CSV table of C-alpha atoms and ligand atoms in Angstrom, one decimal:
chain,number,residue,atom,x,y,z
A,1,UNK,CA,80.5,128.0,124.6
A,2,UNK,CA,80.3,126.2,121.8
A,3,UNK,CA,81.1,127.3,118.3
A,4,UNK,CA,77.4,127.5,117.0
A,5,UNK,CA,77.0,130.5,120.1
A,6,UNK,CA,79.6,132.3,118.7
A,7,UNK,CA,79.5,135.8,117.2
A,8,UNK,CA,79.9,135.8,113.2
A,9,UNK,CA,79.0,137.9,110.2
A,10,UNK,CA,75.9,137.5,109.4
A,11,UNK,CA,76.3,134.8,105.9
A,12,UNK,CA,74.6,137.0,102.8
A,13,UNK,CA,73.8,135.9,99.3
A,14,UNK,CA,77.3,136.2,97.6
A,15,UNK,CA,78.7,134.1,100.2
A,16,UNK,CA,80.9,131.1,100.7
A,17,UNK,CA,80.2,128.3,102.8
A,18,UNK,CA,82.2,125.1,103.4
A,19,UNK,CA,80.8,120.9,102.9
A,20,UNK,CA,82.6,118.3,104.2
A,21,UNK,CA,81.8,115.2,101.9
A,22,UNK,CA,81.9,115.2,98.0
A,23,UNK,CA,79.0,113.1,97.5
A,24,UNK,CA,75.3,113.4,96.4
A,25,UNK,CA,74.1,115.0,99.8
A,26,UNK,CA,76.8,117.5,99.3
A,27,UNK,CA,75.9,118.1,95.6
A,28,UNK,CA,72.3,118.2,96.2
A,29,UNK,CA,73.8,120.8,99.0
A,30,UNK,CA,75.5,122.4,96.7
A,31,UNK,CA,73.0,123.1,94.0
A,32,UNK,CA,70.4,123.8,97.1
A,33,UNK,CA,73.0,127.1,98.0
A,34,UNK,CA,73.6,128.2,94.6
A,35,UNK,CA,69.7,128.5,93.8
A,36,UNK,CA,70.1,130.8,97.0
A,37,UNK,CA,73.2,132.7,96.0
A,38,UNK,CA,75.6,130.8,98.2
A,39,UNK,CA,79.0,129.7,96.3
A,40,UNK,CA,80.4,126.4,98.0
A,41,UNK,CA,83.4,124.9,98.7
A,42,UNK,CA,83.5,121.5,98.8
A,43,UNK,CA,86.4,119.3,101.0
A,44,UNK,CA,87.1,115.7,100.8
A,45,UNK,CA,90.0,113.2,100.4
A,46,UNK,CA,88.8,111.7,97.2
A,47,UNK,CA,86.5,113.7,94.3
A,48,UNK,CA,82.5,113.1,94.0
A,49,UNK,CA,79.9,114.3,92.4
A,50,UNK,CA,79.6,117.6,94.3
A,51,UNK,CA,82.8,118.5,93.1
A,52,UNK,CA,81.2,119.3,89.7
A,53,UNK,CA,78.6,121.8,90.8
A,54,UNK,CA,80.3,123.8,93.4
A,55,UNK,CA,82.6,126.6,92.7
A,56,UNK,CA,85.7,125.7,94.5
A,57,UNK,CA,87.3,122.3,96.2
A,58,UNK,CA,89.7,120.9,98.5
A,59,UNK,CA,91.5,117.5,97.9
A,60,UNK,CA,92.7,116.4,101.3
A,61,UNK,CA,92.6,113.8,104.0
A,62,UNK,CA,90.1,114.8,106.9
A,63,UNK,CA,93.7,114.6,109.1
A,64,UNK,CA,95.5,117.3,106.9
A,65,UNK,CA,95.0,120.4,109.3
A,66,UNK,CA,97.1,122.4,107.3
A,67,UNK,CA,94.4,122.5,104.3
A,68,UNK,CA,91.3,122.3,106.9
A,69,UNK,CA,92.7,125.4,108.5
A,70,UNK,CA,93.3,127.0,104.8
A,71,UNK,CA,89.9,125.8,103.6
A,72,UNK,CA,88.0,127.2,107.1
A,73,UNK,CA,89.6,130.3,106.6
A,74,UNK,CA,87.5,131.1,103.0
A,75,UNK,CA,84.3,130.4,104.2
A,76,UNK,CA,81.7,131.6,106.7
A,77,UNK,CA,80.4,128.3,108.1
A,78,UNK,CA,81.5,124.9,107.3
A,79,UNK,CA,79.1,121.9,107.4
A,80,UNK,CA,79.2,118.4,106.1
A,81,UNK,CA,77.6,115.9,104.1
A,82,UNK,CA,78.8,113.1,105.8
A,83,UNK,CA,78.9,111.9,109.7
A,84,UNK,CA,82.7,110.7,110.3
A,85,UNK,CA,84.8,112.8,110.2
A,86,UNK,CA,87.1,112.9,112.3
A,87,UNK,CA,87.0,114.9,116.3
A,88,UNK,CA,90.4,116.1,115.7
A,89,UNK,CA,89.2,117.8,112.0
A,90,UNK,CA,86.1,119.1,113.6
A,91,UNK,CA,87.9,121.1,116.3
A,92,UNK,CA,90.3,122.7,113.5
A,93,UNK,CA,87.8,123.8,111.4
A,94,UNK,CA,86.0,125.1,115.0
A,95,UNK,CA,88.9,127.4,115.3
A,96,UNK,CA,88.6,129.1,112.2
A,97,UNK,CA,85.2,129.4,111.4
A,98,UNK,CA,81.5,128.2,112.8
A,99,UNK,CA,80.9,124.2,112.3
A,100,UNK,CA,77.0,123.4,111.5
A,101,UNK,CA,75.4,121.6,113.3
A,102,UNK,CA,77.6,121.7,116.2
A,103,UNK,CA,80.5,118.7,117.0
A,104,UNK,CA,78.6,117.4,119.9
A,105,UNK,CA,76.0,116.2,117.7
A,106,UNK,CA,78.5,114.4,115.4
A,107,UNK,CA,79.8,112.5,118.2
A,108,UNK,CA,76.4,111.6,119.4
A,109,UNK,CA,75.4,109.8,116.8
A,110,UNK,CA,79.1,108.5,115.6
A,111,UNK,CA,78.5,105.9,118.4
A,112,UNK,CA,75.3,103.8,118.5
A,113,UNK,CA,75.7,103.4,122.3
A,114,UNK,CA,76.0,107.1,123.0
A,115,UNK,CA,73.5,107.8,120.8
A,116,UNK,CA,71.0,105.3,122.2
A,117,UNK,CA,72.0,106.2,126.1
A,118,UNK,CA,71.4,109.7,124.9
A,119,UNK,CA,68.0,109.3,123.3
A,120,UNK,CA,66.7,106.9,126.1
A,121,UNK,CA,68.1,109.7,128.5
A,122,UNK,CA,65.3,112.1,127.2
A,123,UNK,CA,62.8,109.3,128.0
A,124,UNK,CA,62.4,108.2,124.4
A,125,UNK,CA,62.2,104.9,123.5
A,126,UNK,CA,65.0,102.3,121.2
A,127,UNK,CA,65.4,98.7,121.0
A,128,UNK,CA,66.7,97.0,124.3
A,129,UNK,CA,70.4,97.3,123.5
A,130,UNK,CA,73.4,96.5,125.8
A,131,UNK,CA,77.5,97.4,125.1
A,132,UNK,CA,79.8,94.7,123.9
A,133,UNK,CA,83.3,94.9,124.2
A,134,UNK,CA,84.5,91.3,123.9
A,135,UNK,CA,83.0,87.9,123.6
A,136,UNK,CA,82.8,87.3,127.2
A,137,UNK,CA,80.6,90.8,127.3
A,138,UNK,CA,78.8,89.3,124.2
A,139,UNK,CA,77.6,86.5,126.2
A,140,UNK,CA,75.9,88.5,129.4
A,141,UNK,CA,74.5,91.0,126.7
A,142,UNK,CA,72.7,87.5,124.9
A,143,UNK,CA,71.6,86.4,128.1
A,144,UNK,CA,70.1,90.2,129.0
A,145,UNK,CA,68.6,90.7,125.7
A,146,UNK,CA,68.0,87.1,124.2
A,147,UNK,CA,68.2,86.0,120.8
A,148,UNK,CA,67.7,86.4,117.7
A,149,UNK,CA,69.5,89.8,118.3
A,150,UNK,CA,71.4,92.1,115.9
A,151,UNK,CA,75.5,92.6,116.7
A,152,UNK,CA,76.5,95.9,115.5
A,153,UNK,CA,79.9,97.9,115.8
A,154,UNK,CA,79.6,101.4,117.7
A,155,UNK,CA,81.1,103.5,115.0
A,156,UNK,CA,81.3,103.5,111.5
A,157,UNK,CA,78.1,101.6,110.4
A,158,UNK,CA,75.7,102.3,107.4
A,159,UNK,CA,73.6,100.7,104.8
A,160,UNK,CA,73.6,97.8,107.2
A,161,UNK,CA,77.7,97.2,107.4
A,162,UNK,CA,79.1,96.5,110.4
A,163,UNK,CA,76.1,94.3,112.0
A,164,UNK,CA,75.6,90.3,111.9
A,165,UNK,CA,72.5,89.0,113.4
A,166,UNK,CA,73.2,86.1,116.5
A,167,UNK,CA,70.9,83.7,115.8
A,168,UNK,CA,70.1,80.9,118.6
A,169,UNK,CA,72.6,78.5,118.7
A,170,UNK,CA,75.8,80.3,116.9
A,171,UNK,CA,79.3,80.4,118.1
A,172,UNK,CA,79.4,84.0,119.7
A,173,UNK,CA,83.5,84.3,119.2
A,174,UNK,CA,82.8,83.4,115.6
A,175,UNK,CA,79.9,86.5,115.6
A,176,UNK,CA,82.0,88.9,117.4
A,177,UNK,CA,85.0,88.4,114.7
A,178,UNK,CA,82.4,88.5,112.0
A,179,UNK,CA,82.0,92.5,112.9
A,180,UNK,CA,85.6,92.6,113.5
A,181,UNK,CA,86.5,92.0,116.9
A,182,UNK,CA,85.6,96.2,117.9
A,183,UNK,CA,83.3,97.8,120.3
A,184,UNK,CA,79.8,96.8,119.8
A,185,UNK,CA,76.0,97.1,121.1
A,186,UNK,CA,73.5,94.4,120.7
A,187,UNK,CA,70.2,95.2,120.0
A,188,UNK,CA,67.1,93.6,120.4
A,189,UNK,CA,65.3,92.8,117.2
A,190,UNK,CA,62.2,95.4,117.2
A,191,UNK,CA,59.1,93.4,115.1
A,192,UNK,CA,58.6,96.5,113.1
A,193,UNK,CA,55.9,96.9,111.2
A,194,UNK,CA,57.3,99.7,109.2
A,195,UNK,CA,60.5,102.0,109.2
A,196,UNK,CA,60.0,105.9,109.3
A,197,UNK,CA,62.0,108.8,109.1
A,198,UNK,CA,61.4,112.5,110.5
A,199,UNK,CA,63.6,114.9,108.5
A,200,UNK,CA,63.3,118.5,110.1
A,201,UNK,CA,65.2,121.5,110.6
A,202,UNK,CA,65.8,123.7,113.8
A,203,UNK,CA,67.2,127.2,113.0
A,204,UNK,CA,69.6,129.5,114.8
A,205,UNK,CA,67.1,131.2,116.9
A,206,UNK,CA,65.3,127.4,117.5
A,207,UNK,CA,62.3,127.4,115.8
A,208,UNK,CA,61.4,123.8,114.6
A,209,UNK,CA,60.3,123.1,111.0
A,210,UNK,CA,59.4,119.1,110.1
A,211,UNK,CA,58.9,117.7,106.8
A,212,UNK,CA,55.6,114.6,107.1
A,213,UNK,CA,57.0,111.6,108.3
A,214,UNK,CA,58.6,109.4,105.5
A,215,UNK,CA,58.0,105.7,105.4
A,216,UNK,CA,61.1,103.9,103.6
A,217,UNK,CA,61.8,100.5,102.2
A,218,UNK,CA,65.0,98.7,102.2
A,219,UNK,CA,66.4,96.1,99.4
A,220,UNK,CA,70.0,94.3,100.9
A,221,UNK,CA,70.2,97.4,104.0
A,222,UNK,CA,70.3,100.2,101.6
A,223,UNK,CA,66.7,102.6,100.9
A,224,UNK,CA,65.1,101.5,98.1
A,225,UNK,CA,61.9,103.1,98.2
A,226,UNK,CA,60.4,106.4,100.5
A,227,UNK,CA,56.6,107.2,100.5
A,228,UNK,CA,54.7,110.1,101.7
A,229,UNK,CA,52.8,110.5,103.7
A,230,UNK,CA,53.5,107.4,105.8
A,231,UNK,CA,51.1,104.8,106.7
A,232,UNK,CA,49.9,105.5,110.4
A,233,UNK,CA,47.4,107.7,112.5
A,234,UNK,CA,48.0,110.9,113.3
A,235,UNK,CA,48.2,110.5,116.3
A,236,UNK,CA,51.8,108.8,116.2
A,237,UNK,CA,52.5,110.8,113.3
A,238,UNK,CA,52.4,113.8,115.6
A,239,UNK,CA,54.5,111.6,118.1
A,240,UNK,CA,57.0,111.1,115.9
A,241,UNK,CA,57.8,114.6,115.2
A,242,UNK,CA,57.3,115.4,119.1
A,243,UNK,CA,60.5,112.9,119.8
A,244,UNK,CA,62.9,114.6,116.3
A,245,UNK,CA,62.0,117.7,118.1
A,246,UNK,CA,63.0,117.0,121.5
A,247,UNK,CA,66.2,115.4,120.2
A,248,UNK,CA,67.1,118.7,118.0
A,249,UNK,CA,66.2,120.9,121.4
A,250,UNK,CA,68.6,118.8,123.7
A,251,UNK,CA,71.3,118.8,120.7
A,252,UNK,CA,70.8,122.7,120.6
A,253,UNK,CA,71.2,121.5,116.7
A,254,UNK,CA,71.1,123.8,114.0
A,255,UNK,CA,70.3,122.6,110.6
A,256,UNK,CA,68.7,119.8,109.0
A,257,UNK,CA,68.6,116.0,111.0
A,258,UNK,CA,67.1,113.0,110.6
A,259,UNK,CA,65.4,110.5,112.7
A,260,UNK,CA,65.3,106.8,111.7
A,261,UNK,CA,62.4,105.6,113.5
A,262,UNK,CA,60.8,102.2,114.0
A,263,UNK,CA,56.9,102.2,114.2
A,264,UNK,CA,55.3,99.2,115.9
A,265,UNK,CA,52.1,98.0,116.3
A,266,UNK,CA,50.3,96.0,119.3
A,267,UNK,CA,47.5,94.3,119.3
A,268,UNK,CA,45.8,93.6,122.7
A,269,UNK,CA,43.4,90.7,124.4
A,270,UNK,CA,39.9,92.7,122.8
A,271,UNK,CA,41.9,93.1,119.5
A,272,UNK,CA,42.6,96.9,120.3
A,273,UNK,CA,45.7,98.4,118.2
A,274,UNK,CA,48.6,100.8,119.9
A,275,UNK,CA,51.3,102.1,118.2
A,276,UNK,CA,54.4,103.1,119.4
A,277,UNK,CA,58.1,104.8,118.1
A,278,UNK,CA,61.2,104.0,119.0
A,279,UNK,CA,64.1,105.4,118.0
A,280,UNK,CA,66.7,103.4,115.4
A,281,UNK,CA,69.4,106.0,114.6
A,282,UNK,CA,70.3,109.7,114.3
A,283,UNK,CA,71.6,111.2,111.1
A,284,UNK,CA,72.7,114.9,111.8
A,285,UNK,CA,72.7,115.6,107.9
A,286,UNK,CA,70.3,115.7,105.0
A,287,UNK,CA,69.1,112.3,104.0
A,288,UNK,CA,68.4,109.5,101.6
A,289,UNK,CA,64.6,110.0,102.9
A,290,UNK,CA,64.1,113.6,102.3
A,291,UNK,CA,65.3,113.8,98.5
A,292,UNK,CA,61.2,113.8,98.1
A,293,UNK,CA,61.5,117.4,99.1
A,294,UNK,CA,63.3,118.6,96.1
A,295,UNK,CA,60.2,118.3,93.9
A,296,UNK,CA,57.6,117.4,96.4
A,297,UNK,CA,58.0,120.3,99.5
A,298,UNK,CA,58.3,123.7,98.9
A,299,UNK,CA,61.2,123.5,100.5
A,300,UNK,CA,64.1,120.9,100.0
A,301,UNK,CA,65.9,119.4,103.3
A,302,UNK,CA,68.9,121.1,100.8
A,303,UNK,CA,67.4,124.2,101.1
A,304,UNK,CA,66.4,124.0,104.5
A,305,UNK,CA,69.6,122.8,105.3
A,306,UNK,CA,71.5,125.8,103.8
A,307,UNK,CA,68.8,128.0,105.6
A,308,UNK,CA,69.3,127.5,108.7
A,309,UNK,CA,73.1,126.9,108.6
A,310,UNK,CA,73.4,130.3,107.6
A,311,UNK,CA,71.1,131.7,110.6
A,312,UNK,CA,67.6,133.0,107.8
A,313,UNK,CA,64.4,132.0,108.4
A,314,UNK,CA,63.4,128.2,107.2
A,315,UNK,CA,60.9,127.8,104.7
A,316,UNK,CA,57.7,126.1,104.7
A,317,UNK,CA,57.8,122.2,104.4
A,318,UNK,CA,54.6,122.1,102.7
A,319,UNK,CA,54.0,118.6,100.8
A,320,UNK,CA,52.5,118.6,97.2
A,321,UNK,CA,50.8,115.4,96.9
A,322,UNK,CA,51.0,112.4,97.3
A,323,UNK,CA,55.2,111.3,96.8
A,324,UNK,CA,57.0,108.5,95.9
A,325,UNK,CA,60.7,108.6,96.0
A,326,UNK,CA,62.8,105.5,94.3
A,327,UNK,CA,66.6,105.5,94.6
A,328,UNK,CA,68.5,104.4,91.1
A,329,UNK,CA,71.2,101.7,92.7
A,330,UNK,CA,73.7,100.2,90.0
A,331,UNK,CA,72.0,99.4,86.7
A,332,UNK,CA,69.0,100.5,87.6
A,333,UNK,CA,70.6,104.2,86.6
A,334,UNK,CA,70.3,102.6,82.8
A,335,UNK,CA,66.0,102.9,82.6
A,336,UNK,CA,67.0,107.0,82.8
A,337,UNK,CA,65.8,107.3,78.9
A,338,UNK,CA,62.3,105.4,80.1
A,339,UNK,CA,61.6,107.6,82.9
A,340,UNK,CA,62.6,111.2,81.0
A,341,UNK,CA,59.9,109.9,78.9
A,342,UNK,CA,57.6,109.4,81.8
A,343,UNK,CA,55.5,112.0,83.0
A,344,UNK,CA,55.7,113.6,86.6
A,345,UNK,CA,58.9,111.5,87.2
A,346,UNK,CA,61.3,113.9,88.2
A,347,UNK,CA,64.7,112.5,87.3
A,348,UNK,CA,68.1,113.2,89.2
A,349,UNK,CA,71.5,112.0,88.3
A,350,UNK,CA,74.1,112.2,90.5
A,351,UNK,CA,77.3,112.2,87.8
A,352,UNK,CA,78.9,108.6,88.8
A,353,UNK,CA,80.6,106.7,86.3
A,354,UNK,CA,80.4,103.5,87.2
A,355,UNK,CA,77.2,101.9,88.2
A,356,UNK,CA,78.5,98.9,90.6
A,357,UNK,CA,76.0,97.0,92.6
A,358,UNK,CA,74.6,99.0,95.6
A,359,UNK,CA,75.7,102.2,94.5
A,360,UNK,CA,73.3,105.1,94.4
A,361,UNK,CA,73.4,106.7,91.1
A,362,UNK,CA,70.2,108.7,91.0
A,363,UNK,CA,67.0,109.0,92.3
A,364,UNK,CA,63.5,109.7,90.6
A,365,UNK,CA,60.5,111.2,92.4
A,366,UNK,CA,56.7,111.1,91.7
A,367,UNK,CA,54.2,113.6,92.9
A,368,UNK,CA,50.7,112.5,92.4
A,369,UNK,CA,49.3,116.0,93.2
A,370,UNK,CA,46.2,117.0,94.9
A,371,UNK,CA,43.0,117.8,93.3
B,401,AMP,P1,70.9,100.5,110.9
B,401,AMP,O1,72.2,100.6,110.2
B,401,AMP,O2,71.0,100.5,112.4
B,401,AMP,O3,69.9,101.6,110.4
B,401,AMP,O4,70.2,99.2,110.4
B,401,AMP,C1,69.9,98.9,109.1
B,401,AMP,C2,68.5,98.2,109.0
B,401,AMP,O5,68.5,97.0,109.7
B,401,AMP,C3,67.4,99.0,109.5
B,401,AMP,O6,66.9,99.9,108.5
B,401,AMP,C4,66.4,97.9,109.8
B,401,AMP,O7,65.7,97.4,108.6
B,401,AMP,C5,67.3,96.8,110.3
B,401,AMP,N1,67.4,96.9,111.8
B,401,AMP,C6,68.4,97.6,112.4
B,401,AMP,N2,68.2,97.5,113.8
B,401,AMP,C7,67.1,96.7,114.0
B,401,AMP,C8,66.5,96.2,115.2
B,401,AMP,N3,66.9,96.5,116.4
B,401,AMP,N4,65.4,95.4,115.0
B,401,AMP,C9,64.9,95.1,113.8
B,401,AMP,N5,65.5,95.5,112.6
B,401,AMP,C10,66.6,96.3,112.7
């Protein structure tokens, strides 16, 4: 049975839960609960910006089972902001108190080649992809899938870390110690013509609520830009949401996901267009993509999030207008006098200090609202 089965109290405004992960998502989490009544505790091995907005924290190392057990023990659920942590840390806190969305999600998409086996299991479409475990396995998998093709290390990969593209004629024992000589898949590269997201919710008693499908825009592998409602026909629009729902059904997931999505575009002989999704990756968390909702849903993904983690009813994900979401990475944080001044922009800070290249400091959202 797994914990999310389990029998608990039923979580009531007045409540505490638990977030793994100090960061944005979990301050964005945070704030989301507290509008809602919820206190939060927030646990992580180094302090972020949740830590000022939530009423209690934990300093420890995801391995400190001593403090995950204490922490577990104050609060009716436990969920997370942030994808690794740890099996051992997840079966702990399992112990003491329900974990949200359930551990075999985490370890699905913890490792791309699960997580792709998984998805194309289901009948749903990825890049061509084959496992790589040395550079003798590199070799067949560049014979299998060709090149140019993108090396990328099973676990422990964002923002585009972790990957190195094997262009025709490179060493591959040079690529393979490029990612650092660890378990990796090789994907084919998928001519894109734009990258999507689905962020939706499935509650405890599985009903299904999606946000519209996102389309984002990346500067140096981190989101720059997301815009709703994406450019594409409805038709794949509905078949996006269609493959983020089957996914959440076979995951028996509770809470908010999201689906990274590829959407592609072929044109045949008479100059008819098809489109088709495939599947990138799987976040089993709120999402860079969905910090739209905040000002643009009448929902957030936070609020949906804390919904359905503590077994209510999800909200609608209604969409205002016409969105656009910009993330504020490094100095772009310093034009936050310009856009207070700006009308519509909705501005959020996230508390960092520094504002070093690549880091997300903020984001500001635009609603262009409809007549
Ligand atoms: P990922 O960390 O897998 O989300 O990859 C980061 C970014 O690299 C994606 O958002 C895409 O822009 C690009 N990318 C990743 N995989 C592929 C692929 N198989 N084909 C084309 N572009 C890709």
């Amino acid at each position: 049975m797994t914990n999310s089965a389990r029998i608990r109290p039923p979580v009531v405004p007045g409540a505490m839960i638990g977030i793994l992960g100090s960061g944005q998502l979990g301050r964005m989490l945070a704030m989301a609960a507290a509008r809602l009544g919820i206190k939060s505790h927030i646990f992580a091995p180094d302090p972020g910006p949740a830590f000022d907005v939530a009423a209690a924290h934990t300093l420890a190392a995801y391995d400190d089972e001593a403090a995950l057990a204490a922490f577990s023990d104050k609060v009716s659920v436990v969920t997370y902001e942030f994808e690794n942590v740890p099996a051992r840390a997840a079966e702990v806190l399992a112990e003491h108190c329900p974990v949200l969305p359930d551990w075999n999600a985490l370890a699905t998409s913890q490792d791309r080649l699960v997580e792709k086996q998984f998805v194309n299991a289901l009948g749903i479409a990825t890049a061509p992809f084959a496992p790589v475990d040395d550079s003798g396995s590199l070799a067949r998998a560049v014979a299998q899938i060709g090149r140019p093709a993108i090396l990328k290390t099973r676990r422990f990969g964002y923002d585009g870390k972790g990957q190195t593209m094997i262009r025709p004629g490179s060493d591959l024992a040079v690529d393979f110690r490029s990612v650092g000589g660890v378990s990796c898949i090789l994907e084919g590269v998928v001519p894109f013509v734009r990258e999507l997201s689905v962020v939706a919710a499935r509650s405890v008693d599985g009903s299904f609520a999606a946000f519209d499908v996102c389309e984002n825009e990346h500067e140096h592998h981190i989101l720059s830009r997301t815009v709703v409602p994406a450019h594409l026909s409805d038709n794949a629009a509905q078949q996006a949401i269609e493959i983020v729902h089957r996914i959440m059904d076979a995951l028996k997931y509770i809470g908010v996901i999201t689906v990274e999505l590829f959407l592609v575009e072929d044109i045949d002989a008479n100059g008819a267009k098809t489109e088709r999704i495939l599947v990138n990756e799987i976040a089993p968390r709120v999402h860079n993509s969905g910090h739209w909702t905040i000002d643009g849903a009448t929902t957030s993904q936070f609020e949906q999030h804390i919904r359905a983690i503590c077994g209510w009813p999800l909200g609608s994900t209604h969409r205002y207008g016409r969105i656009e979401m910009r993330n504020l990475i490094g100095e772009d944080v310093n034009r936050w006098r310009d856009i207070l001044g700006e009308s519509g922009a909705c501005l959020h800070l996230y508390g960092k200090h520094e504002a070093r290249p690549g880091r997300k400091m903020g984001h500001v959202t635009r609603v262009l609202r409809d007549a």
